[in-house]
PDB file of C-alpha atoms and ligand atoms in Angstrom:
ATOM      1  CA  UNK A  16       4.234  -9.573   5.644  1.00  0.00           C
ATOM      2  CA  UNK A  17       4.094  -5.937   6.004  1.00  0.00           C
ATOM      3  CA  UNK A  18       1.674  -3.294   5.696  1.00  0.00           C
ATOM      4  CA  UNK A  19       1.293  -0.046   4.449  1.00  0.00           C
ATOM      5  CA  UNK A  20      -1.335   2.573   4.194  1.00  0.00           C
ATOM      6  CA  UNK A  21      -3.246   3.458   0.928  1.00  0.00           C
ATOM      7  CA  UNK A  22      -3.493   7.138   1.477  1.00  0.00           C
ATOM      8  CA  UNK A  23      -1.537  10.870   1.121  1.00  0.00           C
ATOM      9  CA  UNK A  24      -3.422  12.014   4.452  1.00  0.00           C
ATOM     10  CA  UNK A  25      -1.628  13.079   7.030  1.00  0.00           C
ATOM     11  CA  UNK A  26      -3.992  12.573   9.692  1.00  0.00           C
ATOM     12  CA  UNK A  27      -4.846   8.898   8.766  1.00  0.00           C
ATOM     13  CA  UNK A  28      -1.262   8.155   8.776  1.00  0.00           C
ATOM     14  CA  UNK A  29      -0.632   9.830  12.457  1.00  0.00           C
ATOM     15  CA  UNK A  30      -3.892   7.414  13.287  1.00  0.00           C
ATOM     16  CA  UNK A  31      -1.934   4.258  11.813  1.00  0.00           C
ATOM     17  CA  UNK A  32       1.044   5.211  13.061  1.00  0.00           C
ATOM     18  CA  UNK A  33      -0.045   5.087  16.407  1.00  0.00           C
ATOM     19  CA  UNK A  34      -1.896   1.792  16.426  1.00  0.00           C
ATOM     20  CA  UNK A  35       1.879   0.328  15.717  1.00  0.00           C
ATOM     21  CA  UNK A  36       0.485  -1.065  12.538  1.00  0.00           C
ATOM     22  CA  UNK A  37       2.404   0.259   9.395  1.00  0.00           C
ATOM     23  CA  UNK A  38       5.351  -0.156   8.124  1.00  0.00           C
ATOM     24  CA  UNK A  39       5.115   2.507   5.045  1.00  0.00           C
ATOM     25  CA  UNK A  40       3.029   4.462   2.780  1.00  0.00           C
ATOM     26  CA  UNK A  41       1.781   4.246  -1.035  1.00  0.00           C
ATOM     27  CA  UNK A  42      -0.156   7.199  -2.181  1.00  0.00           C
ATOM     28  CA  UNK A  43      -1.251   7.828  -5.976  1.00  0.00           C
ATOM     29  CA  UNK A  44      -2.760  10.414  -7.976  1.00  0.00           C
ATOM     30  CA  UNK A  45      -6.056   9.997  -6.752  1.00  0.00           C
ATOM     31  CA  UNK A  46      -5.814   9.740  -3.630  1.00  0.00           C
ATOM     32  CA  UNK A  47      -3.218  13.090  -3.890  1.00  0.00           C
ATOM     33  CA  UNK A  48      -5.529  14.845  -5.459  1.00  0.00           C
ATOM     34  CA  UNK A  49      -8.141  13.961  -2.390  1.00  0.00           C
ATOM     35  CA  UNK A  50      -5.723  15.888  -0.469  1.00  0.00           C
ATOM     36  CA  UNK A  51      -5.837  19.463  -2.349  1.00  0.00           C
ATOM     37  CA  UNK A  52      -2.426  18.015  -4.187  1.00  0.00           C
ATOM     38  CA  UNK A  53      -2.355  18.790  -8.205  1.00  0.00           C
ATOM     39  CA  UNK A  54       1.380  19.879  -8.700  1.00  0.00           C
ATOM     40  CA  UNK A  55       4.747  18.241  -8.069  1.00  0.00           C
ATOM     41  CA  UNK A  56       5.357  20.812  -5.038  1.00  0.00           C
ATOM     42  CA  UNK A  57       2.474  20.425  -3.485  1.00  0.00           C
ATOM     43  CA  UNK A  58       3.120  16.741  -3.651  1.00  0.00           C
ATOM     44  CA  UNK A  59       6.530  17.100  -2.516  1.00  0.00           C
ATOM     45  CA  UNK A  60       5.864  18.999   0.431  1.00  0.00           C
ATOM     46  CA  UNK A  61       3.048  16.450   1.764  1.00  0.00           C
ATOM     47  CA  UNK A  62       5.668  13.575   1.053  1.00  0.00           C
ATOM     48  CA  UNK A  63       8.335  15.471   3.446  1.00  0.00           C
ATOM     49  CA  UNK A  64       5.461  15.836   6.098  1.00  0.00           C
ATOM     50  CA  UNK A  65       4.749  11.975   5.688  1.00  0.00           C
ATOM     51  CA  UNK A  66       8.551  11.334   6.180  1.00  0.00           C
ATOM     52  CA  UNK A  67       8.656  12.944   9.804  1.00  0.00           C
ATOM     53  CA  UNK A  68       5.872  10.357  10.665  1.00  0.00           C
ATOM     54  CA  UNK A  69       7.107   7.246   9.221  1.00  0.00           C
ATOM     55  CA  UNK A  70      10.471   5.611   8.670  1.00  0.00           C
ATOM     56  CA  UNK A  71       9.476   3.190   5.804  1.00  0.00           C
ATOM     57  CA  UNK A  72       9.556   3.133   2.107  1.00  0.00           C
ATOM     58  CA  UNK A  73       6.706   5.874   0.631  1.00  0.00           C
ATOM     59  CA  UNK A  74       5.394   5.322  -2.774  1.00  0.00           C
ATOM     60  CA  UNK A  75       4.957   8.609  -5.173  1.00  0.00           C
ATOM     61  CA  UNK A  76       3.428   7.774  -8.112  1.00  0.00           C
ATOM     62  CA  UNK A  77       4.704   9.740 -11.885  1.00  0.00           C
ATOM     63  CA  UNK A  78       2.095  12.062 -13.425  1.00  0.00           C
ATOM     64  CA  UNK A  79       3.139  12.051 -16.782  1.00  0.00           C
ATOM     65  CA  UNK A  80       1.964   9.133 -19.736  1.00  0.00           C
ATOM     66  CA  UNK A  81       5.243   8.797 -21.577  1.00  0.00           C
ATOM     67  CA  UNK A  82       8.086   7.276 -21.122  1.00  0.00           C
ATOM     68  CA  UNK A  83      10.470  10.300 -21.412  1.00  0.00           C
ATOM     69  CA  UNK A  84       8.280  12.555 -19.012  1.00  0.00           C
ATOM     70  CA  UNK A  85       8.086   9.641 -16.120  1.00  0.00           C
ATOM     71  CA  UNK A  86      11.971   9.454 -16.675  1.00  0.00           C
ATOM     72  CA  UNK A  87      12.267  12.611 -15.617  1.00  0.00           C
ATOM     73  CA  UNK A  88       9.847  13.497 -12.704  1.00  0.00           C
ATOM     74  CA  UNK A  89      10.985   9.896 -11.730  1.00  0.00           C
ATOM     75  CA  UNK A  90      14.291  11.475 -11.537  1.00  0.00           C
ATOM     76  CA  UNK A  91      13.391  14.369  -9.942  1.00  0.00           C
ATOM     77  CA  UNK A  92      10.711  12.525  -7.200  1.00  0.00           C
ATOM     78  CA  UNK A  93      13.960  10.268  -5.731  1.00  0.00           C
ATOM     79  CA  UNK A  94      15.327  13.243  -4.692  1.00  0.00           C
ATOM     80  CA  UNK A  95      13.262  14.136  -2.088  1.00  0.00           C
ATOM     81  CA  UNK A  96      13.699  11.617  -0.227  1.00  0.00           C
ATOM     82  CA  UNK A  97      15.951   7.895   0.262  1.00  0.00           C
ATOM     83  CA  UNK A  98      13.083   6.274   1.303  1.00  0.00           C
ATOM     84  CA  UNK A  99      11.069   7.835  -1.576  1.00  0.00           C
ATOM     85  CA  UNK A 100       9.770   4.989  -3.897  1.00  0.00           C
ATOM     86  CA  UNK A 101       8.683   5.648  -7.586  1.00  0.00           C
ATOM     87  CA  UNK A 102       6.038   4.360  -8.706  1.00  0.00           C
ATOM     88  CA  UNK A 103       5.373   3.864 -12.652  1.00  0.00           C
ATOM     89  CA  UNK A 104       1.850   2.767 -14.410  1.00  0.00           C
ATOM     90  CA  UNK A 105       2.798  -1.050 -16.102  1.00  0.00           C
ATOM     91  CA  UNK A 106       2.462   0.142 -19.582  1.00  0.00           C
ATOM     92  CA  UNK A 107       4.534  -0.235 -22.355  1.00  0.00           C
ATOM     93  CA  UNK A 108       5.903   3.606 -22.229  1.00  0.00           C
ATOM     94  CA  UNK A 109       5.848   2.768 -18.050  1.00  0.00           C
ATOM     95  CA  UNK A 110       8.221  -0.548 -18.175  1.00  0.00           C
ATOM     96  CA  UNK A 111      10.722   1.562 -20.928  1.00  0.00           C
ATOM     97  CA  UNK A 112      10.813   4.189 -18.017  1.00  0.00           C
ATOM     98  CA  UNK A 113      11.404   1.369 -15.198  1.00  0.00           C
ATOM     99  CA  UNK A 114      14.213  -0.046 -17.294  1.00  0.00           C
ATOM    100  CA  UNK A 115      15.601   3.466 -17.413  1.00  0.00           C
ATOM    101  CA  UNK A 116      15.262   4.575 -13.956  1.00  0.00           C
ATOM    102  CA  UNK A 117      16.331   1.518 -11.970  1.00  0.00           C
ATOM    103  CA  UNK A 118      19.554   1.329 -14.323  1.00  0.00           C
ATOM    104  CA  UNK A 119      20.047   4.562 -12.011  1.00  0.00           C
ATOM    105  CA  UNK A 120      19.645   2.874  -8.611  1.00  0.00           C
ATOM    106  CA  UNK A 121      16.158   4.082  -8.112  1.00  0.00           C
ATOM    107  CA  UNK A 122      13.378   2.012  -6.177  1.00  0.00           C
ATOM    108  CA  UNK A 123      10.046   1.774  -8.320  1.00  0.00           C
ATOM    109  CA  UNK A 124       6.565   0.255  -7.685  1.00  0.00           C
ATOM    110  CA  UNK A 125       4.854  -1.066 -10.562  1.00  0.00           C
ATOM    111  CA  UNK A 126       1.952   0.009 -10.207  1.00  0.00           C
ATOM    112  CA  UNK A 127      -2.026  -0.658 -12.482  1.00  0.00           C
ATOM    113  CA  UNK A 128      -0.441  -4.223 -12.357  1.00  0.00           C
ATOM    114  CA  UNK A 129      -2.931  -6.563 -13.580  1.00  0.00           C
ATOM    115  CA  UNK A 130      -1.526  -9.588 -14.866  1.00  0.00           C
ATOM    116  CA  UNK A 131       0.958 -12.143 -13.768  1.00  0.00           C
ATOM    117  CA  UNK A 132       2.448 -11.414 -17.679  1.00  0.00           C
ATOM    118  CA  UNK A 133       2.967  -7.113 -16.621  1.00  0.00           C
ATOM    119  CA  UNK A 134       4.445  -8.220 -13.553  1.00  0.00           C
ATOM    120  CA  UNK A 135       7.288 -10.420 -14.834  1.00  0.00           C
ATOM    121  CA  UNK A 136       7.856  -7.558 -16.881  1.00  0.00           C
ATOM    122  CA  UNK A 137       7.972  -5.235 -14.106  1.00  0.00           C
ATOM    123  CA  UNK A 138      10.594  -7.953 -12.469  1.00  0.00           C
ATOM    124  CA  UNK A 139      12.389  -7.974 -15.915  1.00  0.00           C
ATOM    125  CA  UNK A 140      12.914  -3.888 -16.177  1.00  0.00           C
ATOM    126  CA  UNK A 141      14.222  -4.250 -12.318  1.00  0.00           C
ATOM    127  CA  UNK A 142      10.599  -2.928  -9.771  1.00  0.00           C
ATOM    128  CA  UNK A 143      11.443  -3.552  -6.042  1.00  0.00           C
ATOM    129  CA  UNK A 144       7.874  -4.013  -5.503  1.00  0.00           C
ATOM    130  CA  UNK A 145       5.152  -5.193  -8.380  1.00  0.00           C
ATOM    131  CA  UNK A 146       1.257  -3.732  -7.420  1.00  0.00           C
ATOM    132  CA  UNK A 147      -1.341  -5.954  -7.998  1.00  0.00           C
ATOM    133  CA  UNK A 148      -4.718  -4.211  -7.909  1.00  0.00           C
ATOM    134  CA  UNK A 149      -7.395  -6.606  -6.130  1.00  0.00           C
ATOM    135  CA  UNK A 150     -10.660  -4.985  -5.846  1.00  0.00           C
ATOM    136  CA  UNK A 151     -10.552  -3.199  -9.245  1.00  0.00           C
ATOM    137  CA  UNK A 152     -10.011  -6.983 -10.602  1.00  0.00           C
ATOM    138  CA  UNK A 153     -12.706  -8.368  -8.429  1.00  0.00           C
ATOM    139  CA  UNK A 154     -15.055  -5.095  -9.688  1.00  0.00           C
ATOM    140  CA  UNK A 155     -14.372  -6.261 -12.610  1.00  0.00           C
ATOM    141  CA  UNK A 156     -16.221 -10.141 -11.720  1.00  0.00           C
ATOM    142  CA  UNK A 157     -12.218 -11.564 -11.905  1.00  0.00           C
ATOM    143  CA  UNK A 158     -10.775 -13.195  -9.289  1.00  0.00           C
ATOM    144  CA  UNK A 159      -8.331 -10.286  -7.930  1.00  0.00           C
ATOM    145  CA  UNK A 160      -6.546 -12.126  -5.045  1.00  0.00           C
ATOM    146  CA  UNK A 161      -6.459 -15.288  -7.685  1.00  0.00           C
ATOM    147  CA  UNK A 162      -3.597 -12.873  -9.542  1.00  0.00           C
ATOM    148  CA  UNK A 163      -1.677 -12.167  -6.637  1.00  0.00           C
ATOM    149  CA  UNK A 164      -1.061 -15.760  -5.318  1.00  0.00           C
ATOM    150  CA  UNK A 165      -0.294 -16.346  -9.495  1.00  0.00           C
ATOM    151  CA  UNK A 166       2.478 -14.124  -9.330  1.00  0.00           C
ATOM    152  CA  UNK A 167       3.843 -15.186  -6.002  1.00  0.00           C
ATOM    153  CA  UNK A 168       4.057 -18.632  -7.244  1.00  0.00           C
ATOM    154  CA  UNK A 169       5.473 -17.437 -10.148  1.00  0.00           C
ATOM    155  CA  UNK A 170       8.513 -15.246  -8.421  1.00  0.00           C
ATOM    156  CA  UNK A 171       8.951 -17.916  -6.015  1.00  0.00           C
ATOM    157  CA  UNK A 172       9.473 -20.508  -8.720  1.00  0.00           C
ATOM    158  CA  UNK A 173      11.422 -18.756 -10.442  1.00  0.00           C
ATOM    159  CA  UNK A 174      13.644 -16.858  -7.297  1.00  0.00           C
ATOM    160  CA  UNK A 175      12.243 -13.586  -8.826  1.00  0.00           C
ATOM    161  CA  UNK A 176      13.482 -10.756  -5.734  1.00  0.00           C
ATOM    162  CA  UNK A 177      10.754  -8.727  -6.744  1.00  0.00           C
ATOM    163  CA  UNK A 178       8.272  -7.777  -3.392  1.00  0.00           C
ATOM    164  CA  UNK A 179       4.497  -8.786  -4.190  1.00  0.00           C
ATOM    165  CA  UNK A 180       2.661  -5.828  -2.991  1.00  0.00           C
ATOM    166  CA  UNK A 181      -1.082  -6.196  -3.073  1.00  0.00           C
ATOM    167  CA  UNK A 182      -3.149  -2.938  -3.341  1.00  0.00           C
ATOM    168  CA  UNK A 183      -6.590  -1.275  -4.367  1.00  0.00           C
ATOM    169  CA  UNK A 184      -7.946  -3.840  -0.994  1.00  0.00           C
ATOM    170  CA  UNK A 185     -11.455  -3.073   0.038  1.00  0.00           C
ATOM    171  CA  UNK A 186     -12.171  -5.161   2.667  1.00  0.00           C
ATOM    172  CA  UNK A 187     -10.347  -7.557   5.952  1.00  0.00           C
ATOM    173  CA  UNK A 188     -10.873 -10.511   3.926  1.00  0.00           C
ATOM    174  CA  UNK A 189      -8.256  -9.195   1.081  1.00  0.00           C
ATOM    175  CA  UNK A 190      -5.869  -8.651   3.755  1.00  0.00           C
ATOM    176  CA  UNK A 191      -6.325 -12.705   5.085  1.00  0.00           C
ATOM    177  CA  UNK A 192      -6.355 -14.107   1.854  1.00  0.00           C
ATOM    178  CA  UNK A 193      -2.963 -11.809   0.655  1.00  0.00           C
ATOM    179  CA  UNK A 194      -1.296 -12.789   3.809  1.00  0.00           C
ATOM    180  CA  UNK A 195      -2.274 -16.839   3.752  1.00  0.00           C
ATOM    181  CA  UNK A 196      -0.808 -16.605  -0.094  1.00  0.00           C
ATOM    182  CA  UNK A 197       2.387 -14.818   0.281  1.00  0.00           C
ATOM    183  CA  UNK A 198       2.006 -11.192  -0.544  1.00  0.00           C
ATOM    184  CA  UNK A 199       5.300  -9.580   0.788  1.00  0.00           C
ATOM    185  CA  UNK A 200       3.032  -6.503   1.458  1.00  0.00           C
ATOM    186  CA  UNK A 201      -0.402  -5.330   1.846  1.00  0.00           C
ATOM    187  CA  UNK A 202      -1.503  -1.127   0.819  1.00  0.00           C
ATOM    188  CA  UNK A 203      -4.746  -0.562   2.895  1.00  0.00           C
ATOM    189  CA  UNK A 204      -6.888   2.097   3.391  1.00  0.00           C
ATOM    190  CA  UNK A 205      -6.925   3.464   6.963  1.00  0.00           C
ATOM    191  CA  UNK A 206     -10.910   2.231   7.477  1.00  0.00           C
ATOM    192  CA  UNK A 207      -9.556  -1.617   6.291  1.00  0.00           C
ATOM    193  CA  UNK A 208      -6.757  -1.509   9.005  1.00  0.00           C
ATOM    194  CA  UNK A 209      -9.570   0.151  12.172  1.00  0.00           C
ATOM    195  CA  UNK A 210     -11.873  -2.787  10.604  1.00  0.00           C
ATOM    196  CA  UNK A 211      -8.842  -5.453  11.220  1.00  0.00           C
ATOM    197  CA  UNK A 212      -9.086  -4.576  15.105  1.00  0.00           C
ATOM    198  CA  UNK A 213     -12.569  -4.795  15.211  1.00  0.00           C
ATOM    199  CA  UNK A 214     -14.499  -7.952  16.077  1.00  0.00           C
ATOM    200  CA  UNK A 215     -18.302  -8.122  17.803  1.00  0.00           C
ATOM    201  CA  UNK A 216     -16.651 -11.300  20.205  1.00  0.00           C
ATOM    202  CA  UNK A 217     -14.166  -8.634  21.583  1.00  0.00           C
ATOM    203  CA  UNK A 218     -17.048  -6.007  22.384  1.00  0.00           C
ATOM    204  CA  UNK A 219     -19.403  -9.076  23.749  1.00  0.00           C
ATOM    205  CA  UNK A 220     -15.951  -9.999  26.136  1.00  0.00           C
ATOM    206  CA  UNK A 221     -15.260  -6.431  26.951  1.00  0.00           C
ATOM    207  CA  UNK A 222     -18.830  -5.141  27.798  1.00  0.00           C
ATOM    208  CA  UNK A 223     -18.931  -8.431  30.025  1.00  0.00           C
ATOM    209  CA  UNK A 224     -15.641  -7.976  31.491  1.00  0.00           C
ATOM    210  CA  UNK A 225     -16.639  -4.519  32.263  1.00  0.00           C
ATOM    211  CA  UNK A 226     -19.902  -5.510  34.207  1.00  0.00           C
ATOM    212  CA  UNK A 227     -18.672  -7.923  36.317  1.00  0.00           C
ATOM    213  CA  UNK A 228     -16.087  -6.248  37.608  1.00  0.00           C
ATOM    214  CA  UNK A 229     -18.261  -3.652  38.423  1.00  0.00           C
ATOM    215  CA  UNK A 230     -21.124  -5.379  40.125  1.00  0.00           C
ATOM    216  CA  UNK A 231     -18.296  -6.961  42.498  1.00  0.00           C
ATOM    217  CA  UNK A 232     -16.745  -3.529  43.009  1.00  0.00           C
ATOM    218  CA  UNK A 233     -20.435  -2.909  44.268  1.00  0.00           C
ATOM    219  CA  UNK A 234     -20.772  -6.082  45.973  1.00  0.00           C
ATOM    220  CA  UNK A 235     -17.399  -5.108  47.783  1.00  0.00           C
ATOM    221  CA  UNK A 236     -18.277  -1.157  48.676  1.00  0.00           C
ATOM    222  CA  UNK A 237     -18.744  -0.925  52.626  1.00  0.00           C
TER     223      UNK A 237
HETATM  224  O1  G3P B 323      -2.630   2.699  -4.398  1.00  0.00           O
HETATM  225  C1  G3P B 323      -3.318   2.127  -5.443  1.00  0.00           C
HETATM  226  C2  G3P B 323      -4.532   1.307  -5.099  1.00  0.00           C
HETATM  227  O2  G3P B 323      -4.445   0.776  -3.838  1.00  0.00           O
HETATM  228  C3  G3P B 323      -5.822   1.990  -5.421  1.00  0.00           C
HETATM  229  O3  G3P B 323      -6.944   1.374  -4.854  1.00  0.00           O
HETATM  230  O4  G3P B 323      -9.318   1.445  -4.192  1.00  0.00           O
HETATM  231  O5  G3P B 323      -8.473   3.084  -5.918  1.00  0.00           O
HETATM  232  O6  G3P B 323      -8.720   0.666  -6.465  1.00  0.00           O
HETATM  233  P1  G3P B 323      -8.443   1.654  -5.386  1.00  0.00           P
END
């Protein structure tokens, strides 16, 4: 399983980058426009920045609602970049635009996935990766890591290529239960993957550790 990191900050993805832990990047709207980011340039330049960190597959998600207007800024986004990945909203304008756009060659995440029916469409119109959102399913009192081990079962009964990429993840547990069901990849934010490292028995151990050999580097002082 691989893992990538929810966010279009460039700082967070230095930090993740570091700690040896991702393998790419998804970024959205939202979290773009956390950044200062509200035009395609903008956008585009912060993507190019994220490309001198990290060689891996970067999502950039369409701004526009219909089908013709995704078409083209997808068009225009997988330019920037071969590891660029579009990503396009799993509506009914959204999976006309997928058709369109991977016809061309071009890698799209299907993204506001929240169904095991939107993301055999997303397989049907050709999606490398299908985006299951988890916690806005689970804020919603549904069972959002139920859906993602529905549509792995599905695409593995049914030798679908399609990668099962579970995002919107909120806490360590999402990132167990995506990996013990077969999500291909994981989108976290940056405070999910520092909370994956983290565990009181390993401070306990370390503080101990720490101590001991201390007292018998006093013990052992002329
Ligand atoms: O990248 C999309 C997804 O991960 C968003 O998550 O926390 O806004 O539901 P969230």
């Amino acid at each position: 399983m691989k893992l990538f990191l929810d966010t279009a900050n460039i700082q967070e993805i230095r930090e993740a980058v570091a700690l040896g832990a991702i393998n790419g990047v998804t970024t959205n709207p939202s979290l773009a426009a956390k950044e200062n980011i509200g035009d395609l340039e903008s956008y585009k330049t912060a993507i190019l920045s994220i490309t001198k960190l990290i060689n891996g597959p970067i999502s950039v998600e369409v701004t526009a609602a219909d089908t013709m207007g995704m078409v083209q800024q997808a068009e225009e986004i997988a330019n920037w970049h071969p590891n660029v990945v579009v990503k396009i909203p799993s509506t009914v304008d959204g999976f006309r635009a997928m058709a369109a756009i991977t016809r061309q060659g071009i890698a799209v995440n299907q993204t506001l996935c929240f169904s095991v029916n939107q993301a055999i469409l997303g397989a049907q119109a050709g999606a490398r990766y299908v985006s299951p959102f988890v916690g806005r399913l689970d804020d919603e009192g549904l069972d959002g890591m139920q859906v993602v081990a529905d549509i792995v079962e599905v695409f593995h009964k049914h030798g679908i290529k399609t990668q099962v990429l579970a995002a919107s993840i909120r806490h360590p547990l999402h990132v167990t239960t995506a990996a013990k069901v077969g999500a291909d990849v994981v989108t976290l934010p940056l405070k999910v993957l520092i909370q994956m490292a983290q565990h009181s028995l390993t401070d306990v151990g370390m503080a101990r550790f720490m101590k001991d050999w201390q007292s018998a580097a006093g013990r052992n002082r002329p």
